[in-house]
Coordinates of C-alpha atoms in Angstrom, one line a residue:
X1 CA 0.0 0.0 0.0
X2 CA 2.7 2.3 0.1
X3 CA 3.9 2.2 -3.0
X4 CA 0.7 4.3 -3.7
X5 CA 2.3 7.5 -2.2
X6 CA 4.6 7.5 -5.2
X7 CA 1.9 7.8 -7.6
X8 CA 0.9 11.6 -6.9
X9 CA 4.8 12.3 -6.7
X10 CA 5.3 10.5 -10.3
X11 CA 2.4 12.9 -11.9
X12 CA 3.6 16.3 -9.8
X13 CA 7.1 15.2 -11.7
X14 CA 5.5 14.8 -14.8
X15 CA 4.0 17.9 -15.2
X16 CA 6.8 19.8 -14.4
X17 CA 8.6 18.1 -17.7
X18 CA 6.3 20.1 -19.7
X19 CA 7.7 23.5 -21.5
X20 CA 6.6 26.7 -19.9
X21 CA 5.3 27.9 -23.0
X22 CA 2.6 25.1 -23.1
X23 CA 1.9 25.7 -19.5
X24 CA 1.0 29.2 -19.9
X25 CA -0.8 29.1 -22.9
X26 CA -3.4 26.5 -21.2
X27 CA -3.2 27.9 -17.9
X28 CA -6.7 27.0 -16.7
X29 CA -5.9 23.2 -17.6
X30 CA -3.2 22.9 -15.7
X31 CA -4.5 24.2 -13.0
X32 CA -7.4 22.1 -12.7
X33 CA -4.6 19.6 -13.4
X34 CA -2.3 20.2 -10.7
X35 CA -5.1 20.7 -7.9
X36 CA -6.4 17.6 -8.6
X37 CA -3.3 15.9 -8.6
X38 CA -2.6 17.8 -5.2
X39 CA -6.1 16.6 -3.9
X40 CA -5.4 13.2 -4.8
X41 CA -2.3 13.1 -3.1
X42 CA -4.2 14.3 0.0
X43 CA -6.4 11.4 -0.2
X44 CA -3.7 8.8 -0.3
X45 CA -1.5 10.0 2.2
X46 CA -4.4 9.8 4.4
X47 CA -5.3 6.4 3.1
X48 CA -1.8 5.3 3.8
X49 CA -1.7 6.5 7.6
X50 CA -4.8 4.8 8.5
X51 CA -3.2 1.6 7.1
X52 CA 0.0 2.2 8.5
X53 CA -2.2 2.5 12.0
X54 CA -4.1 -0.2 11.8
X55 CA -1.6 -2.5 10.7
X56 CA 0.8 -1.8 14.2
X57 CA 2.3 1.3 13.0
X58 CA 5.3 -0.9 12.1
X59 CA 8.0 0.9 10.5
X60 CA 8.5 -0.6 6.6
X61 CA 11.5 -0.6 4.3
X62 CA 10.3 -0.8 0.8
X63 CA 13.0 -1.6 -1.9
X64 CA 12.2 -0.6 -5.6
X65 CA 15.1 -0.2 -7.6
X66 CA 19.1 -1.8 -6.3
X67 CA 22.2 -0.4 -8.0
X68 CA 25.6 -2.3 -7.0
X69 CA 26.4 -5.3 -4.6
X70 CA 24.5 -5.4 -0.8
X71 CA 22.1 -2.7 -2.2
X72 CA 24.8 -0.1 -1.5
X73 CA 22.9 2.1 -3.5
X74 CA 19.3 2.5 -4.9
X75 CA 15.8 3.9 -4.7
X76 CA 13.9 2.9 -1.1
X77 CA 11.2 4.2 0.7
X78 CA 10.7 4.0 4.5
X79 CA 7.8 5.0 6.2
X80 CA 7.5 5.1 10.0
X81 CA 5.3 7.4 12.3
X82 CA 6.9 10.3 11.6
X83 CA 6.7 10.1 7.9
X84 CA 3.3 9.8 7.6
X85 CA 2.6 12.1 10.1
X86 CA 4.8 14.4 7.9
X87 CA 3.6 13.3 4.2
X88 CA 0.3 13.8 5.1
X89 CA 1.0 17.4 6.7
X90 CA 3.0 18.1 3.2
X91 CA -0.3 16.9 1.1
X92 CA -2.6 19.1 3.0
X93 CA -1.0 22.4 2.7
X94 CA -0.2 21.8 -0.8
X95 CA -4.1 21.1 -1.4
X96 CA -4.6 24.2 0.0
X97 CA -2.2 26.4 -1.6
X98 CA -3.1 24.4 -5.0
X99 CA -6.5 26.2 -4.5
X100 CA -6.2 29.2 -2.8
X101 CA -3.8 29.8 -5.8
X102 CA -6.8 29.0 -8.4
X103 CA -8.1 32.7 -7.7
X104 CA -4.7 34.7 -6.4
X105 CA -3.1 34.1 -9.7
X106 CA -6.0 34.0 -11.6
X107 CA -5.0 35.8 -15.0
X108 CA -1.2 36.2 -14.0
X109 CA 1.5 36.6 -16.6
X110 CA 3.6 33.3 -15.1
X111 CA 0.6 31.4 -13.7
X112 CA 1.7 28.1 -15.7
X113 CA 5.3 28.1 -14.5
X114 CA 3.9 28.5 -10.7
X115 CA 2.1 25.5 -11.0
X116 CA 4.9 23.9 -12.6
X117 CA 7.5 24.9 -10.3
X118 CA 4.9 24.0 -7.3
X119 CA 4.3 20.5 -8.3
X120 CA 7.6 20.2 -8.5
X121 CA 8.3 21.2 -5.3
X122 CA 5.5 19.4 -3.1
X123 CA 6.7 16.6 -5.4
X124 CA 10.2 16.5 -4.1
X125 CA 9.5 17.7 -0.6
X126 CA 6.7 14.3 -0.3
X127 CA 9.8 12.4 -2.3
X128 CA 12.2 13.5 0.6
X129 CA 9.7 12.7 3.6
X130 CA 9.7 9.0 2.5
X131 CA 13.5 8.4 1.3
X132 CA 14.7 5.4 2.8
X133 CA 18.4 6.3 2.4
X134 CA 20.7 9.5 2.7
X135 CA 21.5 9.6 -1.0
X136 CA 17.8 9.3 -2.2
X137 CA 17.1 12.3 1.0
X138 CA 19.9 14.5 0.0
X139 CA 18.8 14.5 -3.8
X140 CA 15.0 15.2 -2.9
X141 CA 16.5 17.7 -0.6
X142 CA 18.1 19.2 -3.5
X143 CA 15.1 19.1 -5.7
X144 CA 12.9 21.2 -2.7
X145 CA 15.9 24.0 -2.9
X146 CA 16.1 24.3 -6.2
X147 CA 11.9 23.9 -6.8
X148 CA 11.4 26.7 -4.3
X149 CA 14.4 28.9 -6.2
X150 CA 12.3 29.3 -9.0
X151 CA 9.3 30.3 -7.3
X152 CA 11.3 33.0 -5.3
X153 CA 11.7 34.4 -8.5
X154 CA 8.2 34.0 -9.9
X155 CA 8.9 38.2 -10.4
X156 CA 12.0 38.4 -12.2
X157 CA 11.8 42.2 -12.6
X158 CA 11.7 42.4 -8.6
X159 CA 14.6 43.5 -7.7
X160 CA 14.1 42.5 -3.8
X161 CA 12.8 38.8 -4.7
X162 CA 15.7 38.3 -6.9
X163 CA 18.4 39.0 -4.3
X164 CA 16.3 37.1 -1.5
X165 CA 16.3 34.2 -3.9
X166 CA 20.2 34.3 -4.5
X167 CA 20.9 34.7 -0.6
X168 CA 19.0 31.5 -0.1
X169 CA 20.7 29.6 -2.7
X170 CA 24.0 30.7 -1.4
X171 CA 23.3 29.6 2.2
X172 CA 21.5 26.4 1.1
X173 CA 24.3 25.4 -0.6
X174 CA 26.4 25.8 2.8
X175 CA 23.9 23.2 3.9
X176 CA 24.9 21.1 0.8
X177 CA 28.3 21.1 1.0
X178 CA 27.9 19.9 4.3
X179 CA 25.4 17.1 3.2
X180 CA 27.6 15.8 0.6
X181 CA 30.4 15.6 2.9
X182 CA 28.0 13.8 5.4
X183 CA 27.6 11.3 2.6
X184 CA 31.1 10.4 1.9
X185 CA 31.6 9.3 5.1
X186 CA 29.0 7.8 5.7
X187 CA 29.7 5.4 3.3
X188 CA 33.3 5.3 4.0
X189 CA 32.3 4.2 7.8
X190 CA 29.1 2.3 7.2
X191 CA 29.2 1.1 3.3
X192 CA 25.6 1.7 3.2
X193 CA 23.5 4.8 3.0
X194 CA 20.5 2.9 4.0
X195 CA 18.2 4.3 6.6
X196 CA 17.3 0.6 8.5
X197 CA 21.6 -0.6 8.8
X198 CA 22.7 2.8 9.5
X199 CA 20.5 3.0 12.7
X200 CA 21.2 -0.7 13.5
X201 CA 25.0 -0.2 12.6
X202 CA 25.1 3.1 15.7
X203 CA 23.1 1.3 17.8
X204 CA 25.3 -2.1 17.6
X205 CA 27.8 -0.1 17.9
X206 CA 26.6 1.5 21.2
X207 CA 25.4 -2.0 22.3
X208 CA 28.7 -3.3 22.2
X209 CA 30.5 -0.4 24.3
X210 CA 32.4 0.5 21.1
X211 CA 33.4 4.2 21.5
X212 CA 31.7 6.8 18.6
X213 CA 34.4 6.9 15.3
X214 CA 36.0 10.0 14.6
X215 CA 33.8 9.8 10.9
X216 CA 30.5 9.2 12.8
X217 CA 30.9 12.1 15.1
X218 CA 32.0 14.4 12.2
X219 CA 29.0 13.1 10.2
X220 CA 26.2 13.8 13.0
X221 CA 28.2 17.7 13.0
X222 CA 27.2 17.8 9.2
X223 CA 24.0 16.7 8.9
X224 CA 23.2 19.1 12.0
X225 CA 24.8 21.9 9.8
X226 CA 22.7 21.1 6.9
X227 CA 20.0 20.9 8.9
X228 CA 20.5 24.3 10.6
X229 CA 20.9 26.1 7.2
X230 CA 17.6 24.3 5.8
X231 CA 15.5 26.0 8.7
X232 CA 16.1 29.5 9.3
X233 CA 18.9 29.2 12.4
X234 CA 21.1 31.8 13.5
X235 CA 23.1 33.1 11.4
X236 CA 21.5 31.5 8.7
X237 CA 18.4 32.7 9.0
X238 CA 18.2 36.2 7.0
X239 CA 17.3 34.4 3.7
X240 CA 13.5 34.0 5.2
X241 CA 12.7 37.4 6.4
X242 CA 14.0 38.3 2.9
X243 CA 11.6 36.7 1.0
X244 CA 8.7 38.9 0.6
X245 CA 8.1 40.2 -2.4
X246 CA 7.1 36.4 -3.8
X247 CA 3.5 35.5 -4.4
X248 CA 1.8 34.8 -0.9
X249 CA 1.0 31.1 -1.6
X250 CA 4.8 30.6 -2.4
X251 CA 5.4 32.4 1.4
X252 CA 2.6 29.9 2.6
X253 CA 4.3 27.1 0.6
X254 CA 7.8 27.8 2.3
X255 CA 6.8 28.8 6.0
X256 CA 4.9 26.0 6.5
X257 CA 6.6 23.2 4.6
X258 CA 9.4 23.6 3.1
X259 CA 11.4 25.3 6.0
X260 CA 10.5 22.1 8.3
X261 CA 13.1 20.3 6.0
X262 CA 15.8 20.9 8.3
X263 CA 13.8 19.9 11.5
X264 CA 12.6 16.6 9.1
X265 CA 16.5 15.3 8.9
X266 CA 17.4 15.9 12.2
X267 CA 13.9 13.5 13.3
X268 CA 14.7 11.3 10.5
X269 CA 18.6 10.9 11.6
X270 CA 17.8 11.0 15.2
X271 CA 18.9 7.6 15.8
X272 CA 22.6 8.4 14.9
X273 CA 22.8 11.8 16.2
X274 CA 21.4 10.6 19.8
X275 CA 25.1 8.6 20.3
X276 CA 27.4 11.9 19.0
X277 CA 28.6 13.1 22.4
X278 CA 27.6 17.4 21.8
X279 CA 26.1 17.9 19.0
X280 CA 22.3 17.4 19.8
X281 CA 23.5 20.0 22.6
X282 CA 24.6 22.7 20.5
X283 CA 21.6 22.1 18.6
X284 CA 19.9 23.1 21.5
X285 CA 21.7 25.8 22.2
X286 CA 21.1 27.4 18.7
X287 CA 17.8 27.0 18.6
X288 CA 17.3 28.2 22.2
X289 CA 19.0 31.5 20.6
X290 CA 17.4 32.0 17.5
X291 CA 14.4 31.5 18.9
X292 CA 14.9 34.3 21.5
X293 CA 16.6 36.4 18.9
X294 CA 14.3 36.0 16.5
X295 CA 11.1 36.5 18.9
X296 CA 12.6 40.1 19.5
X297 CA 13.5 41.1 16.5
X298 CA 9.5 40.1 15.8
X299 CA 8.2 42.2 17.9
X300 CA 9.4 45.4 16.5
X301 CA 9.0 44.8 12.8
X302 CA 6.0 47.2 11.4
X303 CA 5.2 45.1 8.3
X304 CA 2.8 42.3 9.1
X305 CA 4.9 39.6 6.3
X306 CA 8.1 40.3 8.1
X307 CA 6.5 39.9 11.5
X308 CA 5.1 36.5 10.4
X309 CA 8.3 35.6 9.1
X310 CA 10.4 36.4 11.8
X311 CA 7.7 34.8 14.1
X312 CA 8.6 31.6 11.8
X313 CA 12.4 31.8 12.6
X314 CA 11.4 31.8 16.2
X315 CA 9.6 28.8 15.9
X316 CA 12.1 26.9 14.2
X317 CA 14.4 27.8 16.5
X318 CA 12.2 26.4 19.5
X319 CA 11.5 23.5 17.5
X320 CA 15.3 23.1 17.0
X321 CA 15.3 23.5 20.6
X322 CA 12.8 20.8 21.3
X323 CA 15.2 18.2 19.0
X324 CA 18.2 19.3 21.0
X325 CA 17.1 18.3 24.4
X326 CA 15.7 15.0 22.4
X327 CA 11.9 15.9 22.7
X328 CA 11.9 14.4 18.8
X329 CA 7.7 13.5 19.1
X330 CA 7.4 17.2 20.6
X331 CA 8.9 18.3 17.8
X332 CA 6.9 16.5 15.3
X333 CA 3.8 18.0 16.9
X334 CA 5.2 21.8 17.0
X335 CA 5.7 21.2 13.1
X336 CA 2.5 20.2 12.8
X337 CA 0.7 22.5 14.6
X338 CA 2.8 25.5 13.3
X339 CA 2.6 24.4 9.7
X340 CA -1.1 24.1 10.0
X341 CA -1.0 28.0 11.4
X342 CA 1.1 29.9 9.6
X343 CA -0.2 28.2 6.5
X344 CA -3.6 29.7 7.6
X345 CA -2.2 32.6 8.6
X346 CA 0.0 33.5 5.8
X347 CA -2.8 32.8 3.2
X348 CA -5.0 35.4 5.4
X349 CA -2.8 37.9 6.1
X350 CA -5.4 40.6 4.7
X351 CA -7.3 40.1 7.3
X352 CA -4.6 39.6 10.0
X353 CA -4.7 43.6 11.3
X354 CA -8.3 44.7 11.1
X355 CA -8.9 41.6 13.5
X356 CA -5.9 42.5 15.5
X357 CA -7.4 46.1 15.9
X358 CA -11.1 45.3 16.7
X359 CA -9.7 42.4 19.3
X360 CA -7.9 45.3 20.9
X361 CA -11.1 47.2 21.4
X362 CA -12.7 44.8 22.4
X363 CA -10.3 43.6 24.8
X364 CA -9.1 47.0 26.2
X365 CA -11.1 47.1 29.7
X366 CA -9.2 49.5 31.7
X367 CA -12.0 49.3 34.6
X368 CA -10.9 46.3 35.8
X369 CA -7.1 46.7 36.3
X370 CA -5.2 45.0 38.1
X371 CA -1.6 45.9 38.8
X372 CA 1.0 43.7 37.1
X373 CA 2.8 41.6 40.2
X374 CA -1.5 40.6 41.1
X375 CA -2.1 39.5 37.2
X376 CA 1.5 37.9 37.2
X377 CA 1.1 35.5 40.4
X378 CA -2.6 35.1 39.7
X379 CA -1.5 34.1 35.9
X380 CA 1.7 31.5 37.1
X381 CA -0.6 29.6 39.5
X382 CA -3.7 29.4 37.3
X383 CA -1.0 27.9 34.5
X384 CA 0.4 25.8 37.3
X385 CA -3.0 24.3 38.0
X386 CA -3.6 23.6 34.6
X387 CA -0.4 21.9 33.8
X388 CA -0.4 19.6 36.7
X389 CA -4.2 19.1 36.0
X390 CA -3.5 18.3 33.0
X391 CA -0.1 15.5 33.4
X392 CA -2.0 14.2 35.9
X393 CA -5.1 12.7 33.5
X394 CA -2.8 12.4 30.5
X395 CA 0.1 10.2 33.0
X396 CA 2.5 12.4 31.7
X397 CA 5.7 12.3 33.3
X398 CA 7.9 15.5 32.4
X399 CA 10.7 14.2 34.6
X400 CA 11.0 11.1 32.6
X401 CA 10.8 12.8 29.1
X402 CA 13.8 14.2 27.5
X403 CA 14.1 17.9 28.2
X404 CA 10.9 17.7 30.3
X405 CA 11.5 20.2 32.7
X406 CA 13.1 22.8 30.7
X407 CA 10.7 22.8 28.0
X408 CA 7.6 22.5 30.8
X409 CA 9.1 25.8 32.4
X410 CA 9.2 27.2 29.0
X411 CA 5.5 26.6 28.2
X412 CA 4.7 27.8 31.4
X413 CA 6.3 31.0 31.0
X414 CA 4.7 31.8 27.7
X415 CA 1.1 31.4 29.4
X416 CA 2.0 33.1 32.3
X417 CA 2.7 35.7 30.1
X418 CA 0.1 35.7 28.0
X419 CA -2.6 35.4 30.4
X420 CA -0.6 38.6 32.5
X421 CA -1.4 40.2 29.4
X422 CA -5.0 39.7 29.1
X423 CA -5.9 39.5 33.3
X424 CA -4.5 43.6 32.7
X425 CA -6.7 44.5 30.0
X426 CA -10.6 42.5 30.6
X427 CA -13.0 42.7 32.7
X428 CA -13.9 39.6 34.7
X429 CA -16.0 38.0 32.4
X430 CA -12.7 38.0 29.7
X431 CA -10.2 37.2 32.9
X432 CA -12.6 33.6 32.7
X433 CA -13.4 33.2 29.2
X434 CA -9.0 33.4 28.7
X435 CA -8.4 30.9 31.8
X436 CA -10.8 28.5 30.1
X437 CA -9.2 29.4 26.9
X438 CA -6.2 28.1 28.3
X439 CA -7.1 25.0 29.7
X440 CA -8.9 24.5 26.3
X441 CA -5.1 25.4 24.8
X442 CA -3.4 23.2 27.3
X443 CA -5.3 19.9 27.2
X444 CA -5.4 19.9 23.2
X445 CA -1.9 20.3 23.1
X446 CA -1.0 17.5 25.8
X447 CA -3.6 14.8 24.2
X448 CA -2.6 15.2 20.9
X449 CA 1.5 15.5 21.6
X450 CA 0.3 11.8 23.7
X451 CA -1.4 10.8 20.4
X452 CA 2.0 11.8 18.3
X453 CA 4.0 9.8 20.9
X454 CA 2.1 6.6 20.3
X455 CA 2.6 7.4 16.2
X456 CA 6.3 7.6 16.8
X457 CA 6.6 4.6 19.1
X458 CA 8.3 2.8 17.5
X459 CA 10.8 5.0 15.5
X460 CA 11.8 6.6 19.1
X461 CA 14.9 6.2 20.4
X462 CA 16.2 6.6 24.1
X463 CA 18.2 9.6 24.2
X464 CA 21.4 9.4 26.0
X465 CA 22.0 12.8 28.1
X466 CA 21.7 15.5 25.6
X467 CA 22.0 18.1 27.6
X468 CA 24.0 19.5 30.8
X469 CA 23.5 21.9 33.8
X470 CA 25.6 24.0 31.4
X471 CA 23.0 24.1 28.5
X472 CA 20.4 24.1 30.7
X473 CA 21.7 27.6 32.2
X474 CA 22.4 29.0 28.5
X475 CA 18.8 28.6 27.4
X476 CA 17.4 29.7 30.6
X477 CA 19.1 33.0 30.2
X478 CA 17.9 33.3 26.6
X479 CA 14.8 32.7 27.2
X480 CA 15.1 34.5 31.0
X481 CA 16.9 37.8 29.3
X482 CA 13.2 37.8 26.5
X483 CA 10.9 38.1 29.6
X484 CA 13.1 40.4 31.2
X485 CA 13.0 42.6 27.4
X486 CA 9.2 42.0 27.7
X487 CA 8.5 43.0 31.4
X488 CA 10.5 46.3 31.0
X489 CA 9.1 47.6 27.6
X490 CA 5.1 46.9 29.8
X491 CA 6.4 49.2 32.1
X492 CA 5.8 51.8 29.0
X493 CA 9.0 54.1 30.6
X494 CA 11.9 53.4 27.6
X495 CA 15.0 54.5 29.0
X496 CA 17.5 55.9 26.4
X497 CA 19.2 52.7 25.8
X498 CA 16.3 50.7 25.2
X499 CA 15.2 53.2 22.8
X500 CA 18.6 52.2 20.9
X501 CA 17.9 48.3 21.7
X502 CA 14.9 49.0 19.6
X503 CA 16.0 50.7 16.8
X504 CA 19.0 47.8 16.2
X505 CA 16.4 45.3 16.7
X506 CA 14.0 46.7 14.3
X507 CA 16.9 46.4 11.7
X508 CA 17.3 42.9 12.8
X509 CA 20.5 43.7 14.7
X510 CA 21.6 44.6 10.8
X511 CA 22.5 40.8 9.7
X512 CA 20.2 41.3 6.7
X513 CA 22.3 44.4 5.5
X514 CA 25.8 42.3 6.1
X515 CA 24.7 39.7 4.1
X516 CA 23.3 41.7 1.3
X517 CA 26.5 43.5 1.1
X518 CA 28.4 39.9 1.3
X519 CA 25.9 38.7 -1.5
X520 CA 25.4 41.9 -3.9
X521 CA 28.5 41.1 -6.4
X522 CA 27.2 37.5 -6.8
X523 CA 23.3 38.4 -7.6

């Protein structure tokens, strides 16, 4: 049955074969074409997944084509939890960007070369979810770079969407370089680039008390490089804030797809990376920071794409984070979850500031004020009493989960904060409607990251001390030092040098303007 997944990717590849002159001149054709193709895709990868559930959620190895001796190399497919859980997330949004782009582009110049270049991306992104080795992986992941290349420049004459394109070719092929070298030695340590003895190879390995190989350590450094360039981390992330001048389904395409590549490889490779002494670690560490950085920078941006761009860094930085510390089925669900929004979000965006506007009116009670340190305590034990309430039914043990405690802190923070925000501004009737809200929030999210777990079961792996008292500290101060930026700029008196903070952060601490300077000669 899962051989079927490859028949939508066959036909997306397929029409992207056809000349661009044909496309355009029977533009309405291929769009019913490619939506349909799209839908059908949707409807198979959900066929697949409730298969793949009811059949044990058994992880499968599916040969099709062997080149060489021992199968070193060839076409597989392997399909666990996470890659249906993934595929079908992939098939969705494309679905929806297929047809939300049947009346955006409706009558655009280039409307048959977007549908091209977008088959041909969902195509190779679905293609790289269900590789089942590095080689077949790293060439779908070249496929999604260069698929979503040409829709960044689906406006040649733009100056702006030409040089965002161009900064995220240069920086993906960072990623690349570091991929290919990944590769080499993987089949200089392993002679195989297959997914099923690559994991059983590390984890005999680790069985047997052998220590980690100079090559396997540098490998799991390489494919968390590539990975780190893929999705937007610090420093690498200035290519996506960039990118606004393309069509808004394209944005929608990227933010909620295509940038979760990166997260995707570090899930997918997790069973390697777990047994490289550091490097999930650093991970953490990185995405601890960007997310921080990027959260601030988010805050002060006055354009409501950059803002939703930036916000997107910041969540691949926390989901970075989450695959540091080992959470991997945490993860999985904070891709899901913000795929599904910014998707949504992205494709609204019209709408995004005249709600924002007449939620603030409505929301703006200043009769029922309380002072900050009341709606702060009030707003830490409500969240408290939530939480516990809700480990409690759900038997989850944070203790006993990788990166449990940090990442339980963190999640309390943000609705402590959040709910500070709101017990200041409603009257008692929205001070209940938000706690219930919350719980709404909080039991959602702990049942269905419960549901993901028992999805991933059996790809899991047990994660051996990712993190230290050391890292622990660092992302507590990142994340520490954003409340502390959030608590003073409430207070609404700006000292001088907070007025400069703002102004450098607002430029996004000038890293877009190095790079464009770095760049300029080259596009």
């Amino acid at each position: 049955m899962v051989y079927a997944v490859l028949l939508p990717i066959l036909l997306f590849m397929g029409i992207a074969l056809v000349p661009v002159l044909q496309l355009n001149r029977r533009t309405l054709g291929i769009r019913r074409l490619v939506t349909s193709v799209a839908a059908l895709h949707l409807a198979i990868s959900l066929l697949v997944m409730v298969v793949f559930v009811f059949e044990g959620r058994i992880p499968q190895f599916l040969e099709l084509i062997s080149i060489g001796e021992n199968s070193s190399f060839g076409l597989n497919l392997y399909f666990d939890g996470y890659s249906s859980l993934m595929l079908l997330l992939v098939s969705f949004v494309g679905w929806i960007i297929c047809c939300f782009s049947s009346q955006y582009l409706d009558g655009d110049e280039y409307e048959g070369r977007y549908y091209r270049w977008t088959a041909f991306t969902i195509a190779a992104v679905s293609l790289m979810i269900v590789s089942g080795n590095l080689l077949m992986f790293f060439v779908s992941w070249v496929l999604t770079s260069s698929g979503l290349h040409m829709l960044l420049t689906h406006y040649p004459e733009r100056p702006a969407a030409t040089r965002a394109a161009w900064t995220k070719f240069f920086i993906s092929r960072i990623g690349d370089a570091a991929l290919i070298l990944a590769l080499v030695l993987t089949f200089q340590e392993y002679k195989t680039f297959d997914f099923p003895e690559l994991f059983a190879a590390v984890q005999n390995n680790f069985a047997e008390g052998i220590p980690v190989s100079f090559n396997s350590l540098i490998i799991s450094w390489l494919l968390m490089l590539g990975a780190v360039t893929k999705s937007a981390q610090f420093p690498f992330h200035v290519w996506l804030p960039q990118t606004l001048e393309t069509p808004t389904p394209v944005s929608a395409l990227m933010h909620a797809g295509v940038v979760n590549a990166g997260g995707y490889l570090i899930i997918r490779t997790s069973p390697m990376l777990v047994y490289s002494p550091g490097v999930l670690g650093t991970l953490a560490v990185i995405g601890g920071f960007t997310a921080c950085f990027a959260a601030i920078v988010m805050v002060t941006q006055t354009s409501i794409k950059k803002t939703l761009a930036y916000s997107t860094v910041a969540q691949m930085g926390f989901m970075m984070l989450q695959c540091g510390l080992g959470a991997f089925s945490l993860a999985m669900l904070h891709i899901l979850a913000h795929s599904l929004y910014k998707a949504y979000t992205f494709l609204d965006c019209g709408g995004v500031i005249s709600r924002r506007a007449a939620t603030v009116e409505i929301f703006n009670d200043t009769n029922n004020k309380i002072s900050i340190g009341s709606a702060m305590t009030f707003s830490a034990l409500i969240t408290v009493a939530i939480l516990a309430i809700n480990y409690s039914i759900f038997s989850v043990h944070i203790t006993e989960k990788p990166g449990g405690v940090i990442l339980g802190t963190i999640m309390l923070l943000a609705f402590t904060t959040w709910l500070t925000q709101v017990f200041q501004r409603t009257s008692w009737g929205g001070k209940l409607i938000s706690v219930l809200f919350t719980s709404f929030l909080i039991s959602s999210y702990t049942l269905a990251y419960c549901l993901i777990e028992t999805m991933v079961q059996a790809s899991s792996v047990t994660v051996q001390g990712t993190g230290s008292w050391l890292i622990a500290i660092l992302i507590g101060l990142c994340f520490g030092g954003l409340l502390l930026t959030y608590a003073v700029t409430q207070t609404g008196k700006l000292s001088p040098w907070l007025n400069r903070f703002y102004i450098h952060a607002s430029n996004g601490f000038y890293m877009e303007a190095w790079y464009r300077r770095q760049f300029k000669q080259l596009s």
